[in-house]
Short mmCIF file of C-alpha atoms and ligand atoms in Angstrom, two decimals:
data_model
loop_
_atom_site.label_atom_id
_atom_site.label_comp_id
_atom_site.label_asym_id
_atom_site.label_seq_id
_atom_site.Cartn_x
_atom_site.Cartn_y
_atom_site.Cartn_z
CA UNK A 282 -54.99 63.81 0.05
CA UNK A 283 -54.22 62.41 3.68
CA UNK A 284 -54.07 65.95 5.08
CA UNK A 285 -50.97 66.03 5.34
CA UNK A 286 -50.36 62.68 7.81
CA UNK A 287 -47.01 61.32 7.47
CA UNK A 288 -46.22 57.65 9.10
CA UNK A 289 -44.05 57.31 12.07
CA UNK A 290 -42.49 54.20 10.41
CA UNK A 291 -41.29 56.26 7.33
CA UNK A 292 -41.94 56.43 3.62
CA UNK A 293 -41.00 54.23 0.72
CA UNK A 294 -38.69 56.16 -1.61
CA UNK A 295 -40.49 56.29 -4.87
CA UNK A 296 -44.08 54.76 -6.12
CA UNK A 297 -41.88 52.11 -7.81
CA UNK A 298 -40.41 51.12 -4.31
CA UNK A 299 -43.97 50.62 -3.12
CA UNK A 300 -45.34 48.55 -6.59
CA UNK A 301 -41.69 45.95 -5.77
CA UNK A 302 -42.59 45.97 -1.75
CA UNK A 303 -46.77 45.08 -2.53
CA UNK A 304 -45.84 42.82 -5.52
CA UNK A 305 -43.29 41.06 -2.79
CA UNK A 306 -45.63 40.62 -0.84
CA UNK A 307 -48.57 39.45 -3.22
CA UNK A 308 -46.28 37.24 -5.21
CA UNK A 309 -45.13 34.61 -3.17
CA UNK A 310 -45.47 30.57 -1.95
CA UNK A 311 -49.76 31.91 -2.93
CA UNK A 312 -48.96 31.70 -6.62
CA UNK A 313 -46.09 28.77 -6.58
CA UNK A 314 -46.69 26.42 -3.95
CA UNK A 315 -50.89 27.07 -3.21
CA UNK A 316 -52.45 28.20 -6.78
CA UNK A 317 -51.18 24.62 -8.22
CA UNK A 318 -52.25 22.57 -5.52
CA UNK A 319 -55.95 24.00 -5.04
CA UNK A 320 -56.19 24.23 -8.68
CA UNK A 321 -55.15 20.15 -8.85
CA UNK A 322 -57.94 19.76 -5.96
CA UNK A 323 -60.66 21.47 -7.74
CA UNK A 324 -60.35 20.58 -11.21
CA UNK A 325 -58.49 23.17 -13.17
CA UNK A 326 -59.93 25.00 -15.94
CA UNK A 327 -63.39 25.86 -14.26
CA UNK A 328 -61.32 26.82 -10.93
CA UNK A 329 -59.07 29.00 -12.85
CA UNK A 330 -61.53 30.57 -14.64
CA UNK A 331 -63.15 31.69 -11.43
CA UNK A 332 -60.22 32.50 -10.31
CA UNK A 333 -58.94 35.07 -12.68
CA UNK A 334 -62.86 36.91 -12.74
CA UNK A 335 -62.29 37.23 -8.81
CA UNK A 336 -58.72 39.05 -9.21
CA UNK A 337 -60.54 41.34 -11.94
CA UNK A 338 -63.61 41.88 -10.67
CA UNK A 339 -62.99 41.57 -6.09
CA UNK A 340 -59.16 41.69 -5.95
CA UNK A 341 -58.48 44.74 -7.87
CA UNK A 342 -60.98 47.31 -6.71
CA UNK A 343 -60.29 45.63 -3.29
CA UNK A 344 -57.27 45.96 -2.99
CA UNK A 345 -57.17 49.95 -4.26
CA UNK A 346 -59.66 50.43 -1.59
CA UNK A 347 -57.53 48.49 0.30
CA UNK A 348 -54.17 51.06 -0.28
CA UNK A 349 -56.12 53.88 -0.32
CA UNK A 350 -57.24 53.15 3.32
CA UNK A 351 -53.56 52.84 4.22
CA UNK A 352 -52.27 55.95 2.82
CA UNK A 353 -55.36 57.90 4.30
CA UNK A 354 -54.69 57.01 7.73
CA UNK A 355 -50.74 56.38 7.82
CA UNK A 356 -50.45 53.84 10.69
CA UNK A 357 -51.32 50.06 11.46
CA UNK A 358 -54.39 48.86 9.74
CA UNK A 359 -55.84 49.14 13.42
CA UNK A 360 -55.38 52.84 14.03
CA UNK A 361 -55.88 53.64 10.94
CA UNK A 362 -59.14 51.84 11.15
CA UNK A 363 -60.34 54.33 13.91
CA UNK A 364 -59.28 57.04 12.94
CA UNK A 365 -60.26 57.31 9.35
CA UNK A 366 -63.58 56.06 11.00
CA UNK A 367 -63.84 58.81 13.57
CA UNK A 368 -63.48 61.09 10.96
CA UNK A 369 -65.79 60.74 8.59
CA UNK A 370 -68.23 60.13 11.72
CA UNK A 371 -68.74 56.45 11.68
CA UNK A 372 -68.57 53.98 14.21
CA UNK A 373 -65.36 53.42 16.53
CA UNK A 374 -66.24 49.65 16.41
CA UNK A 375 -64.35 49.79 12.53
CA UNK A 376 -60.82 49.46 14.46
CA UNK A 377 -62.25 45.57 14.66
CA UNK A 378 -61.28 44.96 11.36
CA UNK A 379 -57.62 45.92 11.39
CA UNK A 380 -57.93 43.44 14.70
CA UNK A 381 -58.95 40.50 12.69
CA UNK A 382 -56.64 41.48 9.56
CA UNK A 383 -53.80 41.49 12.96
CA UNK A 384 -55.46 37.50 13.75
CA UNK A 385 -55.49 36.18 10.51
CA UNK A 386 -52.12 37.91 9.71
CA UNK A 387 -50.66 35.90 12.53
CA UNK A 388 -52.13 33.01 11.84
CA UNK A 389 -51.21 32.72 7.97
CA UNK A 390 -47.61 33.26 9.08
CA UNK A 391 -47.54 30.37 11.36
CA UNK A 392 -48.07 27.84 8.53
CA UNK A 393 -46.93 30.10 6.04
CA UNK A 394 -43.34 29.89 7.78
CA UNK A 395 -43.88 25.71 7.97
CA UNK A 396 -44.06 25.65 4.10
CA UNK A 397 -41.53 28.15 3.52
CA UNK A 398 -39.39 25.85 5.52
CA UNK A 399 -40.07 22.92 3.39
CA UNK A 400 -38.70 25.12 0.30
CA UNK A 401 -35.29 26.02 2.38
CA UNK A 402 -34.86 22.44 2.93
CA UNK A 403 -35.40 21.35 -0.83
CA UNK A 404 -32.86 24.03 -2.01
CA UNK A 405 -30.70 21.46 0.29
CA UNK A 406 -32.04 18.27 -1.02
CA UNK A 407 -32.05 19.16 -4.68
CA UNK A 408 -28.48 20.57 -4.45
CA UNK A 409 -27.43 16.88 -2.46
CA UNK A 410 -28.79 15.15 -5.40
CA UNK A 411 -31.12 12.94 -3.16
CA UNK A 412 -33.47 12.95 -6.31
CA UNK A 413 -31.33 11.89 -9.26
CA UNK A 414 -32.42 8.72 -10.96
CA UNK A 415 -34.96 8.40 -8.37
CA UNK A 416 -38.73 7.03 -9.79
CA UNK A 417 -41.87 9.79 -9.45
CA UNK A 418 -43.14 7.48 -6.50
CA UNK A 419 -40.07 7.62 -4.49
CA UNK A 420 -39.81 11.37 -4.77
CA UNK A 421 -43.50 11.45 -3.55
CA UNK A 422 -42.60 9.35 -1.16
CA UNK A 423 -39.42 11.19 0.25
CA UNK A 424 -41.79 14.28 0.78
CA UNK A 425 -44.22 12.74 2.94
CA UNK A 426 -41.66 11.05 4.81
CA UNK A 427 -39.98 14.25 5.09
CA UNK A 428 -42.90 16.15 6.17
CA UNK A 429 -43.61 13.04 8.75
CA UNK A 430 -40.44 14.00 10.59
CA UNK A 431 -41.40 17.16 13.04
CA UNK A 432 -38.08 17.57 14.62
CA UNK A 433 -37.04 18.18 10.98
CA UNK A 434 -39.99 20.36 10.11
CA UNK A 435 -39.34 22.40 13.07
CA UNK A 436 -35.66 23.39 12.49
CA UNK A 437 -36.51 24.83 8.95
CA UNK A 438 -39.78 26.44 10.14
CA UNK A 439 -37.75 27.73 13.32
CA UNK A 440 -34.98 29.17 10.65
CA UNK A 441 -37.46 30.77 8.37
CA UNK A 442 -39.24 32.67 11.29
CA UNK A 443 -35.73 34.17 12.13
CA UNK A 444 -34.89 35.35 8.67
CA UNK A 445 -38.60 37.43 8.59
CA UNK A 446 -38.04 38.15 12.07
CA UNK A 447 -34.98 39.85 11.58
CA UNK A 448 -36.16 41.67 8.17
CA UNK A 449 -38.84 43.35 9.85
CA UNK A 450 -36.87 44.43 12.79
CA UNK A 451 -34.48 45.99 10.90
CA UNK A 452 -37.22 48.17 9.38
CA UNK A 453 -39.17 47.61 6.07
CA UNK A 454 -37.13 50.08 3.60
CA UNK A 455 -33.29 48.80 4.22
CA UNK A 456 -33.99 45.17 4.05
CA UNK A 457 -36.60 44.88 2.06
CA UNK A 458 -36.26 47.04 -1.10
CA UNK A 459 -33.18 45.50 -1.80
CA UNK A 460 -34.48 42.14 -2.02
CA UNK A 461 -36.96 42.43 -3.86
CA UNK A 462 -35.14 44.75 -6.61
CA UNK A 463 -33.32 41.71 -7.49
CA UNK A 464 -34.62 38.09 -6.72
CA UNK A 465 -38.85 38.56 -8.24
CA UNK A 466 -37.26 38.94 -11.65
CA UNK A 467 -34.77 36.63 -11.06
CA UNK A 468 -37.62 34.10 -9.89
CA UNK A 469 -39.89 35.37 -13.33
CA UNK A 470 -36.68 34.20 -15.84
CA UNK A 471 -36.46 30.76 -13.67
CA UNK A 472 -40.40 30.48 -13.98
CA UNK A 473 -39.65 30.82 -17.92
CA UNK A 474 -37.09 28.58 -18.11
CA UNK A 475 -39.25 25.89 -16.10
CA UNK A 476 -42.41 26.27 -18.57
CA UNK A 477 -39.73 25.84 -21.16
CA UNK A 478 -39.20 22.42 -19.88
CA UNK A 479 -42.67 21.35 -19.21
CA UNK A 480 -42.64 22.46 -22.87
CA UNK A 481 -40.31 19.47 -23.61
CA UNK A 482 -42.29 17.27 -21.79
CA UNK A 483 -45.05 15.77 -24.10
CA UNK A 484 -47.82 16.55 -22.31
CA UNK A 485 -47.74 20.04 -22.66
CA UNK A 486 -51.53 20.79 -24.29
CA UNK A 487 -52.62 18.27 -22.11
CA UNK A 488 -51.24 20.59 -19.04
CA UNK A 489 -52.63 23.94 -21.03
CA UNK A 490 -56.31 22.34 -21.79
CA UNK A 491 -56.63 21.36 -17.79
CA UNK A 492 -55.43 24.65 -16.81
CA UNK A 493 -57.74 26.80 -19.05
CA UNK A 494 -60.74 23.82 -20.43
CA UNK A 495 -63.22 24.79 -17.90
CA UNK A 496 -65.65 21.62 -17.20
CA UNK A 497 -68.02 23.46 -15.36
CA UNK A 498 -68.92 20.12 -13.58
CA UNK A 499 -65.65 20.62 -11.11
CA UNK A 500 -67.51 23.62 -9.89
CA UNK A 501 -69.12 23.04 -6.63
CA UNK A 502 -69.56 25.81 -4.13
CA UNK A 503 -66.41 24.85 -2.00
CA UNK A 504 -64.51 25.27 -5.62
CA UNK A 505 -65.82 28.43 -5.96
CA UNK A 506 -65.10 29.60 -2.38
CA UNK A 507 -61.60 28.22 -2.63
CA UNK A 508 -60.77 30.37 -5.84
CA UNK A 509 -62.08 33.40 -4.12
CA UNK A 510 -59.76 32.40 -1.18
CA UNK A 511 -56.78 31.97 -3.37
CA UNK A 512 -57.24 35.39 -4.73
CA UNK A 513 -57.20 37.09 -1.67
CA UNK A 514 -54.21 35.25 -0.62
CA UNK A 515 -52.56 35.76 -3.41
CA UNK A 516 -53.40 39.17 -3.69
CA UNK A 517 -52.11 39.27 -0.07
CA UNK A 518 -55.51 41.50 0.70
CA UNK A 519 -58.16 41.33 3.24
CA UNK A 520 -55.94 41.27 6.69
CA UNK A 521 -53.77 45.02 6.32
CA UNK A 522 -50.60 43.44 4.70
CA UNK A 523 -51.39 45.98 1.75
CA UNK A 524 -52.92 48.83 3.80
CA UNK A 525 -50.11 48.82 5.83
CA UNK A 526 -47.60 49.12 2.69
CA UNK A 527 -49.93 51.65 1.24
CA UNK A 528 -49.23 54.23 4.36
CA UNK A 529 -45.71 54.45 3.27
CA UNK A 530 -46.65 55.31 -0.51
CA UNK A 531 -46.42 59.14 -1.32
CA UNK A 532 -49.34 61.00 -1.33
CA UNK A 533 -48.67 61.95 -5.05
CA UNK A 534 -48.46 58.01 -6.82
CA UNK A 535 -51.31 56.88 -8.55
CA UNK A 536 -53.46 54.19 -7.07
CA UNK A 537 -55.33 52.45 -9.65
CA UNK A 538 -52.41 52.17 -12.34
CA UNK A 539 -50.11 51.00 -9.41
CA UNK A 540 -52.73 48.47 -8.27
CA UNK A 541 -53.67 46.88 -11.98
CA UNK A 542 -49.76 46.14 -12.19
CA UNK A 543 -49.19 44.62 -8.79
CA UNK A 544 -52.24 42.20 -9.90
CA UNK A 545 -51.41 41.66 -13.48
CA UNK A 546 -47.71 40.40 -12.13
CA UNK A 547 -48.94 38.63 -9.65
CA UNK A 548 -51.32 36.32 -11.57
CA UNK A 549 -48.94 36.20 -14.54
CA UNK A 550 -46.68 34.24 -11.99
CA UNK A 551 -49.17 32.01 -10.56
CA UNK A 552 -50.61 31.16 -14.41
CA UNK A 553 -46.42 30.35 -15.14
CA UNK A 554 -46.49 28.28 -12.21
CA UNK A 555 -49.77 26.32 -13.41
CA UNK A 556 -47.65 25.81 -16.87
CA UNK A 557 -44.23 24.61 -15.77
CA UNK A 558 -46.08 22.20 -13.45
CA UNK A 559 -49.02 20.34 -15.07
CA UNK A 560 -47.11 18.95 -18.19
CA UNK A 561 -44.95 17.48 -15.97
CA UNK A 562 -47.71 15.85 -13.71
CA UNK A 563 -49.17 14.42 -16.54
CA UNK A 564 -46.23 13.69 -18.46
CA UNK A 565 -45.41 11.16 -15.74
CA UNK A 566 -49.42 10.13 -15.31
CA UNK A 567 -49.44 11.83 -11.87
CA UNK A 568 -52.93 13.05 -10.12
CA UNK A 569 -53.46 16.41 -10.15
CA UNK A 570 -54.71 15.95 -6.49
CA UNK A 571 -51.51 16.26 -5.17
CA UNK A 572 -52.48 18.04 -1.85
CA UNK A 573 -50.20 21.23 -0.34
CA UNK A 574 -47.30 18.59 -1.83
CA UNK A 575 -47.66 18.73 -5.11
CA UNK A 576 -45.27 20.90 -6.23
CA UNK A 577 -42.39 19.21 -4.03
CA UNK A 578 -43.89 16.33 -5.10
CA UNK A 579 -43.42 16.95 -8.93
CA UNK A 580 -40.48 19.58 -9.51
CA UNK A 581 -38.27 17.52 -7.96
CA UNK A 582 -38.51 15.19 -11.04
CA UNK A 583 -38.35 17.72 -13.57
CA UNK A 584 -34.97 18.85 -12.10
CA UNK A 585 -33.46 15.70 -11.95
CA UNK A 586 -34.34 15.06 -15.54
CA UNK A 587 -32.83 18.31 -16.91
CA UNK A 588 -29.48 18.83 -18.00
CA UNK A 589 -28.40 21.33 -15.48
CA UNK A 590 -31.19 20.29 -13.33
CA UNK A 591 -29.33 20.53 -9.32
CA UNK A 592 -28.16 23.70 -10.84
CA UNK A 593 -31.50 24.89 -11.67
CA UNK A 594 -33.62 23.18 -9.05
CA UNK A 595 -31.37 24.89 -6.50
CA UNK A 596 -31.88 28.28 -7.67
CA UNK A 597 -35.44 27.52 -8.05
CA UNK A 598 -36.06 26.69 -4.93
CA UNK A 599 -33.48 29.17 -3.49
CA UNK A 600 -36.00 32.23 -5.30
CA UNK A 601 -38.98 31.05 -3.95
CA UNK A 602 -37.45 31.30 -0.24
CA UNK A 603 -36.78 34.94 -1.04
CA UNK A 604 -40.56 34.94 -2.55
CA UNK A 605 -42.09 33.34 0.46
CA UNK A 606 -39.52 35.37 2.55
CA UNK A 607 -40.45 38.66 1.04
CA UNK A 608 -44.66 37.90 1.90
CA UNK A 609 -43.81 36.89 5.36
CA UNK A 610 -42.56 40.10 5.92
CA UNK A 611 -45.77 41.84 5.22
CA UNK A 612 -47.41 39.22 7.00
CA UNK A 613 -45.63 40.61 10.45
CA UNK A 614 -45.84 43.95 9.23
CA UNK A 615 -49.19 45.38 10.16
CA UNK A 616 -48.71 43.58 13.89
CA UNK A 617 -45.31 45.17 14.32
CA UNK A 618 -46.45 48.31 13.23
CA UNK A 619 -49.12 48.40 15.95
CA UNK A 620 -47.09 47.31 18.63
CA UNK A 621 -44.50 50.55 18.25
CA UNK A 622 -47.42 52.70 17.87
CA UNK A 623 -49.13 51.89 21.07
CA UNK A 624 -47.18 50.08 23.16
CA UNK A 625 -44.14 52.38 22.20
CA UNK A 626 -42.00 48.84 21.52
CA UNK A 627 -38.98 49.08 19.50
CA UNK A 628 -39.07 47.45 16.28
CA UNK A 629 -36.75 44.53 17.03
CA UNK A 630 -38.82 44.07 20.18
CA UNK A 631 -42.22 43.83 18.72
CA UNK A 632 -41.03 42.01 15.65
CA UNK A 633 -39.59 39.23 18.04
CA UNK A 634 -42.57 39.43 20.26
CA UNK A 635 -44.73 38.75 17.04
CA UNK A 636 -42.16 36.23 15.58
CA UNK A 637 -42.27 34.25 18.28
CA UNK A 638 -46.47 33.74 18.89
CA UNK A 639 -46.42 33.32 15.00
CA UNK A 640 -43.72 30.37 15.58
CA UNK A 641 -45.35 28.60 18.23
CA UNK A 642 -48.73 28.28 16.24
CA UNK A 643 -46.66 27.17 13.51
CA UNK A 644 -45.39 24.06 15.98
CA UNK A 645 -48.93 22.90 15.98
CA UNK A 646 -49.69 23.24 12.13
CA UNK A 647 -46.61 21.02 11.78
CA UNK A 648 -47.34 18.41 14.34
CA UNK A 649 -50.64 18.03 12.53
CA UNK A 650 -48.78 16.84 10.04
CA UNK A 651 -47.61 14.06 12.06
CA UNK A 652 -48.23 12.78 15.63
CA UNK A 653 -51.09 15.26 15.89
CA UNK A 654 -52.53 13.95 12.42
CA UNK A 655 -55.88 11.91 13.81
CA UNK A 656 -57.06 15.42 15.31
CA UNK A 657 -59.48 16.69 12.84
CA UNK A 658 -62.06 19.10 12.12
CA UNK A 659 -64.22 18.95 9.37
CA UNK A 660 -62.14 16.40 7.86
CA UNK A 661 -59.19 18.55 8.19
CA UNK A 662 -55.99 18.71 10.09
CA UNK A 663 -54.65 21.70 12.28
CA UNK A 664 -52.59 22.83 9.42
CA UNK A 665 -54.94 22.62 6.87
CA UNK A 666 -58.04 24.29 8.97
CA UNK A 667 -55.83 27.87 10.00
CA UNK A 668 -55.19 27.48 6.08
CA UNK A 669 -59.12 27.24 5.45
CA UNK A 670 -60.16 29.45 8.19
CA UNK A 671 -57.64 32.35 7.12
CA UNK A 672 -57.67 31.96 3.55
CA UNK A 673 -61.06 31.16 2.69
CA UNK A 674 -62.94 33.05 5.63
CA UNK A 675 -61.29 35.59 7.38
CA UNK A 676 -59.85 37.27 4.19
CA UNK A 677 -62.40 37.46 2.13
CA UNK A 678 -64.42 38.74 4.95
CA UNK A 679 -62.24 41.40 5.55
CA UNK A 680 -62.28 42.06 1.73
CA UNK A 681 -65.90 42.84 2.06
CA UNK A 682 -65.42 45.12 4.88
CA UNK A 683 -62.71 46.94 3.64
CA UNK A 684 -65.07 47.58 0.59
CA UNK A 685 -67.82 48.25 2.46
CA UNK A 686 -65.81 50.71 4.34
CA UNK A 687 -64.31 52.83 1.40
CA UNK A 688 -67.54 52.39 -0.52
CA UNK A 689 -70.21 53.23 2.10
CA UNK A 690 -68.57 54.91 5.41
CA UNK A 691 -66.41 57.19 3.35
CA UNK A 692 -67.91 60.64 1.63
CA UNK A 693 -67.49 60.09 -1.88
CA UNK A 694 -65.40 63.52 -1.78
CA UNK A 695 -62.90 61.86 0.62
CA UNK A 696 -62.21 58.85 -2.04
CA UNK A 697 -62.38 61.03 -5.05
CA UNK A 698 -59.49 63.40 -3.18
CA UNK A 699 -57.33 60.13 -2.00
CA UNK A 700 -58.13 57.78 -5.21
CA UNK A 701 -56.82 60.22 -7.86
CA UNK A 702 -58.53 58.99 -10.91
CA UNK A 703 -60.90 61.57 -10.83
CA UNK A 704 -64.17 61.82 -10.94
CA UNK A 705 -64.82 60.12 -14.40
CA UNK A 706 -66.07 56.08 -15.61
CA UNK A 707 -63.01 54.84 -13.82
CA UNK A 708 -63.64 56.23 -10.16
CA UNK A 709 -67.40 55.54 -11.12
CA UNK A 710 -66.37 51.70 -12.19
CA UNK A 711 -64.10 51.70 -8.99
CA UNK A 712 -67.41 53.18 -6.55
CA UNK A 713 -69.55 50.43 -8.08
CA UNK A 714 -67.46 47.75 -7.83
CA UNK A 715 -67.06 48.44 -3.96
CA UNK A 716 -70.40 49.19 -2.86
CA UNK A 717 -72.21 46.58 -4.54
CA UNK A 718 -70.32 44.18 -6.90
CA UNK A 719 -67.77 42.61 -3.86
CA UNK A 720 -70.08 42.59 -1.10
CA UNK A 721 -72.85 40.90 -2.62
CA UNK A 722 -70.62 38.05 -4.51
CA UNK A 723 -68.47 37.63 -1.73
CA UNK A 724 -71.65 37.36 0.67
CA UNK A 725 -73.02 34.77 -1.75
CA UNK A 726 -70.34 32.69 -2.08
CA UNK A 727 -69.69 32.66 1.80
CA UNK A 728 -73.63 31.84 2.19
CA UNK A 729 -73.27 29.09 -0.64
CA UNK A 730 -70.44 27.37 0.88
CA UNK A 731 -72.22 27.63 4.21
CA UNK A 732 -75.36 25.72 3.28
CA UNK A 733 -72.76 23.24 1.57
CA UNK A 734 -71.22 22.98 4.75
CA UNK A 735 -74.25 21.89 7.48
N1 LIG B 1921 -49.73 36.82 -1.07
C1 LIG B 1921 -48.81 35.98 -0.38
C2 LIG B 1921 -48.47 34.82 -1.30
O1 LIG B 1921 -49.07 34.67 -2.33
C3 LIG B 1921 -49.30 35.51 0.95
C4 LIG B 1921 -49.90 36.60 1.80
C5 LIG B 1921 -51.24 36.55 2.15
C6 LIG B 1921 -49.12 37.68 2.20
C7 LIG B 1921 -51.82 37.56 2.89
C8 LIG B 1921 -49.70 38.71 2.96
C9 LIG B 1921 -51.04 38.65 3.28
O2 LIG B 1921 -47.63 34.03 -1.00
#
């Protein structure tokens, strides 16, 4: 066990606090607004099917590795970086990773908070009727002029900040458990609902066969590097957002059957999210390709053909603030955390302090949408290159070290003690996976991509 260290910041009151907190965190705009857009830009089924084998085979064992970390060492991913690494001997240098999980969070927050904005302004929208009787064009059309308008893209992103902002300064327990309690199975039901109406919609085997039909001719190494991406994201792993939620877990909850639920959940939702939407783009002969707009692009129609449809579509959109609101938090988390253990901050200082750098980086995501649009890299906008960077690079790459970490810097007595699944096939499966399974796929597909690349 963690020798008895107990976190500064406090404790979540029961395992099944922590497994609503991480699952807030995991499930989020990752499963609703990304999973269907990257899966429309690399061809579905094949994508998918990568997908899910990186959530089994990476995300899971990573992400145990990944709690187990937390609770061991009981502060910010930084400290407890170096200390867990100071003792079991190793190299003071490891505190680097819970710097670049601190980088990556910030920078995943700043366009996180952009899109989250777009949501709080559809709950608007949708409940002002601006869609009804509209054509699929015009509603594609209203998004991108929407998203052209900065002034308006800054108000919602500026509101959104301000809501995590003052979540996180108010500690993670009072606001938080609460929240979540409530609104993920509240957004689960609505989910249902929605693939009940794609259901409806005439296309709905054509939707299913694209999601899960792999045509292994879609996969080309930047497919394969984006699905590995999208399950770290959605897993909400490889930056500290789960280490950091796994110091406040009691030292007596089990980590792997904890872990295999947080994931299972998690990818049921993005899989629901695939379903309700894909019928519906091909229902109206729309193109999968629909870019980070796609799903404001296409539920927007489905609402206002539904009886009930403002009502729903409001709701809808409403939840997946509270989604989005509920992974933002654990997004600031790990940064906050720091900042009160070494700078001796209060909370509501250092979460403002954070807020606010995560804000301004946001500004430029959102001008790239706009005025800023003809500066690109790699054929990519601001926006869309912190999105590539964090996603695809940085948290995967902190994946690997995180495994290589538990799996090769810690004595296999210390991860026996803090795993507790004992020393049997599962801990053996679990020490396997770690030491060689994630590091060499995730080093291949990094490599793969790279040679893609130049
Ligand atoms: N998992 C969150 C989502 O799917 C995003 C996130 C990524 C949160 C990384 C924390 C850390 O929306």
């Amino acid at each position: 066990m963690a020798q008895g260290r107990k976190s500064i910041h406090g404790q979540w009151s029961s395992r099944w606090v922590f497994i609503l907190a991480a699952t807030g965190s995991a499930v989020g705009l990752g499963n609703i607004w990304r999973f269907p857009y990257v899966t429309g830009e690399n061809g579905g089924g094949a994508f998918v099917l990568v997908y899910l084998l990186c959530v089994a085979v990476i995300g899971v064992p990573i992400m145990m590795a990944e709690v187990m970390l937390g609770r061991r060492g009981r502060q910010s991913p930084i400290n407890t970086m170096r200390t867990l690494a100071e003792e079991e001997g190793r190299s003071r240098a490891w505190q680097y990773l819970g710097w670049m999980g601190v980088l990556a969070g910030f920078a995943i927050l700043s366009f996180y908070s952009v899109v989250a904005g777009w949501t709080l302004a559809y709950v608007f929208r949708i409940g002002a009727g601006i869609f009804d009787g509209v054509s699929a064009e015009a509603v594609s059309g209203a998004f991108d002029a929407f998203t052209g308008d900065p002034e308006r893209l800054l108000a919602w992103h500026t509101i959104f900040m301000a809501m995590s902002t003052v979540v996180v300064s108010r500690g993670v327990k009072s606001g938080l458990e609460k929240a979540v309690r409530f609104l993920m199975p509240a957004l689960f039901l609505l989910l249902l609902v929605m693939v009940g109406y794609a259901l409806g919609q005439g296309a709905f085997s054509q939707g299913v066969e694209y999601l899960f039909k792999p045509d292994f001719s879609e996969l080309t190494a930047s497919a394969v590097l984006e699905a590995m991406g999208q399950a770290f994201f959605s897993l909400s792993l490889g930056m500290g957002a789960i280490m950091i939620y796994g110091s406040y877990l009691s030292e007596h909850a089990s980590i792997g059957r904890t872990t295999v639920m947080i994931a299972a959940m998690d990818t049921l939702v993005a899989v629901l999210a695939g379903l309700a939407i894909f019928p519906i783009v091909f229902a109206y002969g729309l193109a999968p390709q629909g870019g980070p707009g796609l799903i404001f692009k296409i539920l927007p129609i489905a609402f206002a053909g539904m009886p009930g449809g403002a009502f729903f579509g409001v709701l809808f959109f409403l939840l997946l603030v509270f989604a989005g609101w509920t992974s933002a938090i654990s997004l600031l988390e790990p940064i906050v955390a720091w900042l009160v253990e070494n700078h001796g901050m209060n909370r509501v200082k250092a979460s403002a302090l954070a807020g606010i750098l995560a804000w301004l980086l946001g500004i430029a995501s959102l001008l790239s949408l706009s005025v800023w649009s003809e500066y690109t890299l790699f054929d990519k906008n601001f926006f869309s290159l912190v999105e590539f960077l964090t996603a695809d690079i940085m948290l995967p790459l902190g994946g690997v070290l995180i495994g290589v970490f538990a799996g090769w810097q810690m004595s296999r007595q210390s991860t026996v003690d803090e795993l507790g699944l004992g020393d049997g096939v599962l801990y053996r499966g679990w020490r396997f996976l770690v030491r060689y399974v994630t590091p060499v796929a995730i080093t291949l597909v990094l490599l793969n991509k790279m040679f893609d690349l130049f």
